[in-house]
Coordinates of C-alpha atoms and ligand atoms in Angstrom, one line a residue:
M217 CA -21.1 15.2 9.7
N218 CA -18.3 15.5 12.7
S219 CA -17.2 12.5 13.9
R220 CA -16.7 10.1 10.6
D221 CA -17.2 6.4 11.1
G222 CA -13.7 4.1 10.9
F223 CA -12.2 0.6 11.2
N224 CA -11.7 -0.1 14.9
S225 CA -8.5 -2.8 13.8
K226 CA -5.9 -3.8 11.4
L227 CA -7.3 -6.7 11.0
G228 CA -10.5 -5.8 10.5
I229 CA -9.4 -3.6 7.6
I230 CA -7.6 -6.7 6.3
A231 CA -10.1 -8.7 6.3
A232 CA -12.7 -6.1 4.9
A233 CA -10.6 -5.1 2.3
A234 CA -9.4 -8.9 0.9
G235 CA -13.6 -9.3 1.6
S236 CA -14.2 -6.9 -1.4
A237 CA -11.4 -8.4 -3.3
I238 CA -12.2 -12.4 -2.6
G239 CA -15.8 -12.7 -4.8
L240 CA -17.1 -14.1 -7.5
G241 CA -14.2 -13.2 -9.2
N242 CA -11.6 -15.8 -7.9
I243 CA -14.1 -18.6 -7.5
W244 CA -16.6 -18.0 -10.4
K245 CA -14.9 -16.4 -13.3
F246 CA -10.9 -16.5 -12.7
P247 CA -10.8 -20.8 -13.4
Y248 CA -13.7 -20.2 -16.5
M249 CA -11.6 -18.0 -17.7
A250 CA -7.8 -19.6 -16.8
G251 CA -9.8 -22.6 -18.8
Q252 CA -10.7 -20.4 -21.5
F253 CA -7.0 -19.1 -22.2
G254 CA -5.4 -21.9 -22.4
G255 CA -4.3 -22.5 -18.2
G256 CA -1.0 -21.8 -17.4
A257 CA -0.5 -19.2 -20.2
F258 CA -3.5 -16.6 -18.6
I259 CA -2.1 -17.2 -14.8
L260 CA 1.3 -16.6 -15.9
I261 CA 0.2 -12.5 -17.3
Y262 CA -2.7 -12.7 -14.3
I263 CA 0.5 -12.9 -12.0
L264 CA 2.6 -10.3 -13.7
A265 CA -0.6 -8.4 -13.9
I266 CA -0.8 -8.1 -10.1
I267 CA 2.5 -7.9 -9.5
L268 CA 3.1 -4.8 -12.0
M269 CA 0.0 -2.9 -11.8
G270 CA -2.3 -4.8 -9.4
Y271 CA -0.3 -3.7 -6.0
P272 CA 1.0 -0.5 -6.9
L273 CA -2.9 0.6 -7.6
I274 CA -4.2 -0.7 -4.6
Y275 CA -1.9 1.7 -2.8
C276 CA -2.6 4.3 -4.7
E277 CA -6.0 4.4 -4.2
F278 CA -6.4 3.7 -0.9
A279 CA -3.7 6.8 -0.2
L280 CA -6.2 8.9 -2.3
G281 CA -9.0 8.0 0.0
R282 CA -7.1 8.2 3.1
K283 CA -5.5 12.0 2.1
A284 CA -9.3 12.8 1.5
K285 CA -11.1 11.3 3.9
S286 CA -14.3 11.4 1.5
N287 CA -15.9 9.5 -1.1
A288 CA -15.4 8.0 -3.8
V289 CA -16.0 10.9 -6.3
D290 CA -15.2 13.6 -3.9
T291 CA -11.6 12.5 -3.8
Y292 CA -10.4 13.1 -6.6
G293 CA -11.8 16.7 -6.6
I294 CA -9.9 17.1 -2.8
V295 CA -6.6 15.9 -4.4
T296 CA -6.2 17.9 -6.3
Q297 CA -8.0 20.7 -5.4
N298 CA -10.0 20.5 -9.2
K299 CA -13.1 19.3 -8.3
K300 CA -13.0 18.8 -12.7
W301 CA -11.4 15.6 -11.7
N302 CA -14.4 14.5 -10.0
I303 CA -15.0 13.3 -13.1
I304 CA -13.4 10.2 -12.1
G305 CA -15.3 8.9 -9.4
Y306 CA -18.4 9.7 -11.1
I307 CA -17.6 6.9 -13.3
G308 CA -16.1 4.1 -11.2
V309 CA -19.3 4.8 -9.3
G310 CA -20.7 4.4 -12.4
T311 CA -19.1 1.7 -12.9
V312 CA -19.7 0.0 -9.4
F313 CA -23.4 0.3 -10.1
L314 CA -23.7 -1.2 -13.4
I315 CA -21.2 -4.1 -11.6
T316 CA -24.2 -4.6 -8.7
T317 CA -26.5 -5.1 -10.7
F318 CA -25.5 -8.0 -12.4
Y319 CA -23.6 -9.1 -9.4
M320 CA -26.5 -9.9 -7.5
M321 CA -28.5 -11.5 -10.4
I322 CA -24.6 -14.4 -10.6
T323 CA -24.9 -13.8 -6.3
G324 CA -28.8 -15.2 -6.5
W325 CA -28.0 -17.7 -8.9
V326 CA -25.5 -19.3 -6.8
I327 CA -27.9 -19.3 -3.4
Y328 CA -30.4 -21.4 -6.0
Y329 CA -27.7 -23.9 -6.3
L330 CA -27.4 -23.8 -2.3
W331 CA -30.8 -24.2 -2.0
H332 CA -31.4 -26.9 -4.5
S333 CA -27.8 -28.7 -2.7
I334 CA -29.4 -28.8 0.2
T335 CA -33.3 -29.7 -0.5
G336 CA -31.3 -32.2 -2.8
N337 CA -33.4 -31.0 -6.0
L338 CA -30.5 -30.6 -7.7
Y339 CA -29.1 -34.3 -7.9
T340 CA -32.0 -35.7 -8.7
V341 CA -31.0 -37.3 -11.9
P342 CA -33.7 -39.4 -14.2
E343 CA -32.5 -42.3 -16.0
S344 CA -33.6 -41.7 -18.9
V345 CA -31.2 -38.3 -18.9
Q346 CA -27.7 -37.8 -19.8
A347 CA -26.4 -36.4 -16.1
T348 CA -24.7 -33.2 -18.3
E349 CA -27.3 -33.0 -20.4
Y350 CA -29.0 -33.2 -17.3
F351 CA -27.1 -30.6 -16.1
A352 CA -26.9 -27.8 -18.4
Q353 CA -31.0 -28.2 -18.7
F354 CA -31.1 -26.9 -15.0
F355 CA -29.0 -24.2 -15.4
T356 CA -30.7 -22.9 -18.7
Q357 CA -34.5 -23.8 -16.7
M358 CA -33.4 -21.5 -14.0
N359 CA -31.5 -18.6 -16.2
S360 CA -34.9 -18.3 -18.5
S361 CA -37.5 -17.7 -16.1
M362 CA -38.0 -14.6 -14.0
W363 CA -39.3 -15.2 -10.5
A364 CA -37.0 -17.9 -9.0
P365 CA -33.3 -16.2 -10.1
L366 CA -35.3 -12.2 -9.1
I367 CA -36.2 -14.0 -5.4
F368 CA -33.1 -15.1 -5.2
A369 CA -31.5 -12.2 -6.1
L370 CA -33.7 -10.1 -4.0
I371 CA -32.6 -12.5 -1.1
A372 CA -28.1 -11.8 -1.5
I373 CA -29.2 -8.0 -2.4
C374 CA -30.8 -7.2 1.0
L375 CA -28.7 -9.2 3.0
T376 CA -25.8 -7.6 1.6
G377 CA -27.6 -4.4 2.6
W378 CA -28.5 -5.0 5.9
V379 CA -25.0 -4.6 6.5
N380 CA -23.7 -1.9 5.5
A381 CA -27.4 -0.5 6.3
K382 CA -24.8 -1.0 10.6
G383 CA -22.2 1.4 9.4
I384 CA -18.1 0.8 8.9
G385 CA -17.2 -0.6 12.7
E386 CA -20.4 -2.1 13.8
G387 CA -21.9 -3.6 10.0
V388 CA -19.3 -3.8 7.7
E389 CA -15.9 -4.9 9.9
K390 CA -17.8 -7.0 12.0
Y391 CA -19.4 -9.3 10.0
S392 CA -16.2 -9.7 7.4
K393 CA -14.0 -10.8 10.2
I394 CA -16.8 -13.2 10.9
M395 CA -16.8 -14.2 7.0
M396 CA -14.1 -14.3 6.3
P397 CA -12.7 -17.2 8.5
I398 CA -15.6 -19.4 7.8
L399 CA -14.3 -18.8 3.9
F400 CA -11.0 -19.8 4.5
I401 CA -12.3 -23.0 6.5
I402 CA -14.3 -24.1 3.8
F403 CA -11.8 -23.5 1.0
I404 CA -9.2 -25.2 3.1
I405 CA -11.8 -28.5 3.7
L406 CA -12.3 -28.5 -0.5
I407 CA -8.7 -27.9 -1.7
V408 CA -7.7 -31.2 0.6
Y409 CA -10.1 -33.2 -0.6
S410 CA -9.5 -32.1 -4.4
M411 CA -5.8 -32.9 -4.2
T412 CA -6.8 -36.8 -3.4
L413 CA -8.4 -36.9 -7.0
D414 CA -6.5 -38.6 -10.0
G415 CA -6.7 -35.7 -11.9
F416 CA -4.8 -33.2 -9.7
K417 CA -1.4 -33.3 -11.0
E418 CA -3.2 -33.1 -14.9
A419 CA -4.8 -30.0 -13.4
F420 CA -1.6 -28.1 -11.6
N421 CA 0.5 -28.7 -15.3
F422 CA -2.8 -27.1 -16.9
L423 CA -2.7 -24.4 -14.3
F424 CA 1.3 -24.0 -13.7
K425 CA 3.2 -25.4 -17.1
P426 CA 2.5 -22.0 -20.0
D427 CA 2.5 -22.4 -22.9
L428 CA 3.7 -19.5 -24.0
S429 CA 2.4 -20.1 -27.5
A430 CA -0.8 -19.5 -26.1
I431 CA -0.3 -15.5 -25.2
T432 CA -2.2 -13.5 -27.4
P433 CA -3.5 -9.7 -27.1
T434 CA -6.5 -11.3 -26.0
V435 CA -5.1 -13.3 -23.5
I436 CA -3.0 -10.1 -22.3
I437 CA -6.2 -8.0 -21.8
S438 CA -9.0 -10.7 -20.3
A439 CA -5.5 -11.1 -18.1
I440 CA -5.2 -7.4 -16.5
G441 CA -9.1 -6.8 -16.6
Q442 CA -10.0 -9.7 -14.7
A443 CA -6.7 -9.1 -12.4
F444 CA -8.3 -5.3 -12.2
F445 CA -11.8 -7.0 -11.1
S446 CA -10.5 -9.0 -8.9
L447 CA -8.5 -6.6 -7.0
S448 CA -11.4 -4.3 -6.9
I449 CA -9.2 -1.3 -8.6
G450 CA -10.8 1.1 -10.7
M451 CA -14.2 1.8 -9.4
G452 CA -13.5 3.7 -6.1
A453 CA -14.0 0.6 -3.7
L454 CA -10.0 1.2 -2.0
V455 CA -10.8 5.0 -2.5
T456 CA -14.2 4.5 -0.4
Y457 CA -12.6 2.2 2.1
G458 CA -9.2 4.3 2.1
S459 CA -10.6 6.9 3.7
Y460 CA -11.9 4.7 7.0
I461 CA -8.4 3.1 7.0
S462 CA -6.4 5.1 10.2
E463 CA -3.4 7.3 9.8
K464 CA -1.3 4.6 11.9
E465 CA -1.3 1.9 9.1
D466 CA 1.0 1.2 6.1
L467 CA -0.5 1.5 3.1
R468 CA 2.0 -0.8 0.5
Q469 CA 2.1 -3.3 3.7
L470 CA -2.1 -3.5 3.3
A471 CA -1.9 -3.3 -0.9
T472 CA 0.9 -6.3 -0.4
Q473 CA -1.6 -8.3 2.0
V474 CA -4.5 -7.7 -0.1
S475 CA -3.3 -8.3 -3.3
I476 CA -1.2 -12.1 -1.8
A477 CA -4.8 -13.5 0.0
D478 CA -6.2 -12.4 -3.4
T479 CA -3.8 -14.4 -5.7
I480 CA -3.7 -17.1 -3.7
I481 CA -7.4 -17.7 -3.5
A482 CA -8.0 -17.1 -7.1
L483 CA -5.2 -20.0 -7.6
F484 CA -6.8 -22.3 -5.3
A485 CA -10.0 -22.1 -7.1
G486 CA -8.6 -23.0 -10.4
L487 CA -6.8 -26.2 -7.9
L488 CA -10.1 -27.0 -6.5
I489 CA -11.8 -27.1 -9.5
F490 CA -9.7 -27.9 -12.9
P491 CA -8.5 -31.6 -10.8
A492 CA -12.9 -32.8 -10.4
V493 CA -12.9 -31.4 -14.3
F494 CA -10.1 -33.4 -15.1
T495 CA -11.4 -36.7 -13.0
Y496 CA -14.5 -36.2 -14.6
N497 CA -13.2 -35.9 -17.7
L498 CA -15.3 -32.6 -18.5
E499 CA -14.2 -29.5 -20.6
P500 CA -12.0 -27.1 -19.2
T501 CA -13.4 -24.2 -21.4
A502 CA -16.6 -24.7 -20.7
G503 CA -16.5 -20.5 -20.0
P504 CA -19.4 -18.4 -17.5
S505 CA -21.2 -22.5 -16.7
L506 CA -17.9 -23.9 -14.9
I507 CA -19.8 -23.8 -11.9
F508 CA -23.3 -24.4 -12.3
I509 CA -22.8 -26.5 -15.2
S510 CA -19.4 -28.9 -15.1
L511 CA -19.5 -29.2 -11.0
P512 CA -22.6 -30.1 -10.7
E513 CA -21.7 -33.3 -12.7
V514 CA -18.5 -33.8 -10.4
F515 CA -20.3 -33.7 -7.3
L516 CA -23.0 -36.1 -8.1
K517 CA -20.2 -38.4 -8.8
M518 CA -18.2 -37.7 -5.8
P519 CA -18.9 -40.0 -2.5
G520 CA -20.5 -37.5 -0.1
G521 CA -20.6 -35.1 -2.5
R522 CA -23.6 -33.0 -1.9
I523 CA -22.1 -31.9 1.4
F524 CA -19.1 -30.6 -0.6
S525 CA -21.6 -29.0 -3.2
I526 CA -23.4 -27.4 -0.1
L527 CA -20.1 -26.5 1.3
F528 CA -19.4 -25.2 -2.0
F529 CA -21.5 -23.0 -2.7
V530 CA -21.4 -21.6 1.1
L531 CA -18.5 -21.0 0.2
I532 CA -19.0 -18.3 -2.7
I533 CA -21.5 -16.7 -1.6
V534 CA -20.2 -15.6 1.4
A535 CA -17.1 -14.9 -1.0
A536 CA -19.9 -12.9 -3.0
I537 CA -21.4 -11.0 -0.3
T538 CA -18.5 -9.5 1.3
S539 CA -17.9 -8.6 -2.1
M540 CA -20.9 -7.0 -2.5
I541 CA -20.8 -5.3 0.3
S542 CA -17.7 -3.3 -0.4
M543 CA -19.7 -2.5 -3.6
L544 CA -22.8 -0.9 -2.4
E545 CA -20.4 0.8 0.3
I546 CA -18.6 3.0 -2.1
M547 CA -22.7 4.0 -2.9
V548 CA -23.7 4.7 0.2
T549 CA -20.8 6.6 1.1
F550 CA -21.1 8.4 -1.7
V551 CA -25.0 9.3 -1.3
D552 CA -24.7 9.4 2.5
E553 CA -22.0 12.7 2.3
R554 CA -23.5 14.7 -0.1
T555 CA -27.2 14.2 1.1
K556 CA -28.7 14.7 4.1
L557 CA -30.5 10.8 4.5
S558 CA -29.1 8.9 7.5
R559 CA -26.6 5.6 6.4
K560 CA -29.4 3.8 6.8
S561 CA -32.3 5.1 4.3
V562 CA -29.2 6.0 1.8
T563 CA -28.6 1.7 1.7
W564 CA -32.4 0.8 1.4
L565 CA -32.7 3.5 -0.9
I566 CA -29.3 2.3 -3.2
V567 CA -30.7 -1.6 -2.6
F568 CA -34.2 -0.5 -4.3
V569 CA -32.3 1.7 -7.6
V570 CA -30.0 -1.2 -8.0
S571 CA -32.5 -3.8 -7.8
I572 CA -34.7 -2.8 -10.3
G573 CA -31.4 -2.4 -12.0
G574 CA -30.5 -6.4 -11.6
M575 CA -34.5 -7.4 -12.2
I576 CA -33.3 -5.7 -15.9
N577 CA -30.1 -8.0 -16.0
I578 CA -32.6 -10.6 -14.8
A579 CA -35.1 -10.7 -17.5
G580 CA -32.6 -9.9 -20.2
E581 CA -31.1 -13.7 -19.5
G582 CA -34.8 -14.6 -19.5
P583 CA -38.2 -13.9 -20.7
L584 CA -36.1 -10.0 -22.9
S585 CA -33.1 -12.7 -24.0
F586 CA -34.1 -11.6 -27.5
I587 CA -32.5 -8.5 -26.5
K588 CA -29.3 -8.1 -28.0
F589 CA -26.5 -6.1 -28.7
S590 CA -23.8 -7.5 -30.7
G591 CA -25.3 -11.4 -29.7
K592 CA -24.4 -10.3 -25.7
T593 CA -27.2 -10.6 -24.2
I594 CA -27.5 -7.7 -21.1
F595 CA -25.6 -9.0 -18.6
E596 CA -22.5 -9.8 -20.7
C597 CA -22.9 -6.5 -22.4
L598 CA -22.6 -4.8 -19.0
D599 CA -19.7 -7.3 -17.8
Y600 CA -17.9 -6.6 -21.0
F601 CA -18.1 -2.6 -21.1
T602 CA -17.2 -2.0 -17.7
N603 CA -14.2 -4.9 -17.6
N604 CA -12.5 -4.1 -20.7
I605 CA -13.4 0.1 -21.2
T606 CA -14.6 1.6 -17.2
I607 CA -12.6 -0.2 -15.0
P608 CA -9.1 -0.2 -17.0
L609 CA -9.6 3.8 -17.9
V610 CA -10.2 5.1 -13.9
A611 CA -7.2 2.8 -12.9
V612 CA -5.2 5.0 -15.3
L613 CA -6.8 8.0 -14.5
T614 CA -6.2 7.6 -10.8
A615 CA -2.4 6.4 -11.5
V616 CA -2.3 9.9 -13.6
V617 CA -3.8 11.6 -10.9
A618 CA -2.0 10.3 -8.2
T619 CA 1.6 10.4 -9.5
W620 CA 1.2 13.9 -12.0
I621 CA -1.3 15.9 -10.8
W622 CA -0.9 14.7 -6.7
K623 CA 2.7 13.9 -7.2
I624 CA 5.3 11.5 -6.1
P625 CA 6.7 12.8 -3.1
N626 CA 3.3 13.3 -1.7
L627 CA 1.4 10.2 -2.0
N628 CA 5.3 8.5 -0.3
K629 CA 3.9 10.3 2.7
E630 CA 0.7 9.5 2.9
L631 CA 1.5 5.6 2.4
T632 CA 3.2 6.1 5.5
L633 CA 2.9 8.9 6.7
G634 CA 6.5 9.7 7.4
G635 CA 6.9 6.5 8.8
R636 CA 9.5 5.5 7.0
N637 CA 11.6 6.6 4.3
A638 CA 10.7 4.6 0.5
T639 CA 13.2 2.2 -0.7
K640 CA 14.4 1.4 -4.0
S641 CA 11.8 -1.2 -4.9
D642 CA 9.0 1.4 -3.8
H643 CA 10.3 3.8 -5.9
F644 CA 10.1 1.1 -9.0
F645 CA 6.7 0.6 -8.3
N646 CA 6.1 4.1 -8.0
L647 CA 7.9 4.9 -12.1
L648 CA 5.7 1.3 -12.9
L649 CA 2.7 4.1 -12.0
K650 CA 3.6 7.0 -13.2
W651 CA 5.8 6.0 -16.9
V652 CA 4.3 2.4 -17.7
I653 CA 0.5 1.5 -17.0
P654 CA -1.0 4.4 -18.0
P655 CA 0.5 4.0 -21.9
T656 CA -0.1 0.1 -21.8
I657 CA -2.8 0.6 -20.7
I658 CA -4.1 3.2 -22.6
I659 CA -2.4 0.5 -26.0
L660 CA -4.4 -2.8 -24.8
M661 CA -7.8 -0.5 -24.7
V662 CA -7.1 0.7 -28.3
A663 CA -6.4 -2.5 -29.6
L664 CA -9.3 -4.1 -28.0
L665 CA -11.7 -1.6 -29.2
L666 CA -10.1 -1.7 -33.2
G667 CA -11.0 -5.6 -32.7
V668 CA -7.4 -7.1 -32.5
Q669 CA -8.8 -10.5 -31.7
A670 CA -5.2 -12.5 -32.1
Ligands
LIG19 N1 -13.3 -7.8 -6.3 C1 -14.3 -8.8 -6.3 C2 -14.5 -10.0 -6.7 O1 -13.2 -10.0 -7.4 C3 -15.5 -7.9 -7.5 C4 -15.9 -6.5 -6.8 C5 -15.9 -5.2 -7.8 C6 -15.7 -6.3 -5.4 C7 -16.0 -4.0 -7.5 C8 -15.9 -4.5 -5.6 C9 -16.4 -3.7 -6.7 O2 -15.3 -10.6 -7.4

């Protein structure tokens, strides 16, 4: 390959990187986790994790990628001049493969809900049945079948593949620049409505007045894991995007912008969902089904609910697809650079293999739901394994490689390419990367593996 594809504009990079970060993690997972883990306490730890760990890890991944100008696996070997470190990249790419297999399933669920909001099916509640029961049944019925979730998941992954096949500038960048503004506009419309609801104040207090006694090791681990997942850290996504970023860009600045955008959207998703949950007396601790079971009940009760329902599901689909684009891109760049196949063939090959994984996940929720490992379905196992083990592991090893092997002066130089000297606060974050983040995460992972629950 002679000339490497790349992003054409700063706005394009920000749209793509923010598009990768903002996804199901923000709109589907963050609110239900905050709900389950005590609201404000979880959010406080989450924000600290974003600032003290997420931000430096983002610029670290960007810098490694841009230095090596290679895929998420070979970057580690190139920068350290020792191919053994490629193992980190292999774990990262393996992780993203597993995540994509269930991410496509959940995106498929959302498209299913969008479809049934448009046709009105979702809201034809028989008089004899209570709304809560009806929506629970609606979800179970979808989730326990095979064909409908599979077809909708395939639509999701093929739409994504279609963008990736076009390349970085003409595909990833172009469509991120179209989709991200749409996402923000829909978000603002929904938030403004949400602020008019009676439950807004209660929701605000639930989310932003932390009850410090609710902070436990489990809450801390979950909040950090969620922060990494949400920022797309620890699986090669930002290494890959970093490799396409022009040398003019200040990577610290980009890292700041991406973390701020991602955090704002997560908090807003909380402010979008919880006022409705409190206004209509629903359960904030509902879990993964929060947006599929609780929210439709809200839409059913609110004036103009069906329109809001359609907007809301479109919003999540846009967010999910821009994230999936980055997931596929990690695998596409890797296979493309390691083989002689064209980008198009590589993309569709990967879509095919990921779809088989997706099918296994979908079957694991439906016809094969009797297959359980310590009470968890296949999807729940993959989610748990990647979120709590491989993502933190890759994040720690990346910080170690950058600060101990590649070394901080090289990292600093790459971040601005000599554009400016590192300030005191820049040094502070580098020290966190070197001395604080690795041991903290390792201790937390060990605690989790040893089963510290409280
Ligand atoms: N950050 C995305 C989200 O919040 C998920 C993601 C994971 C994206 C891995 C890219 C790579 O939904």
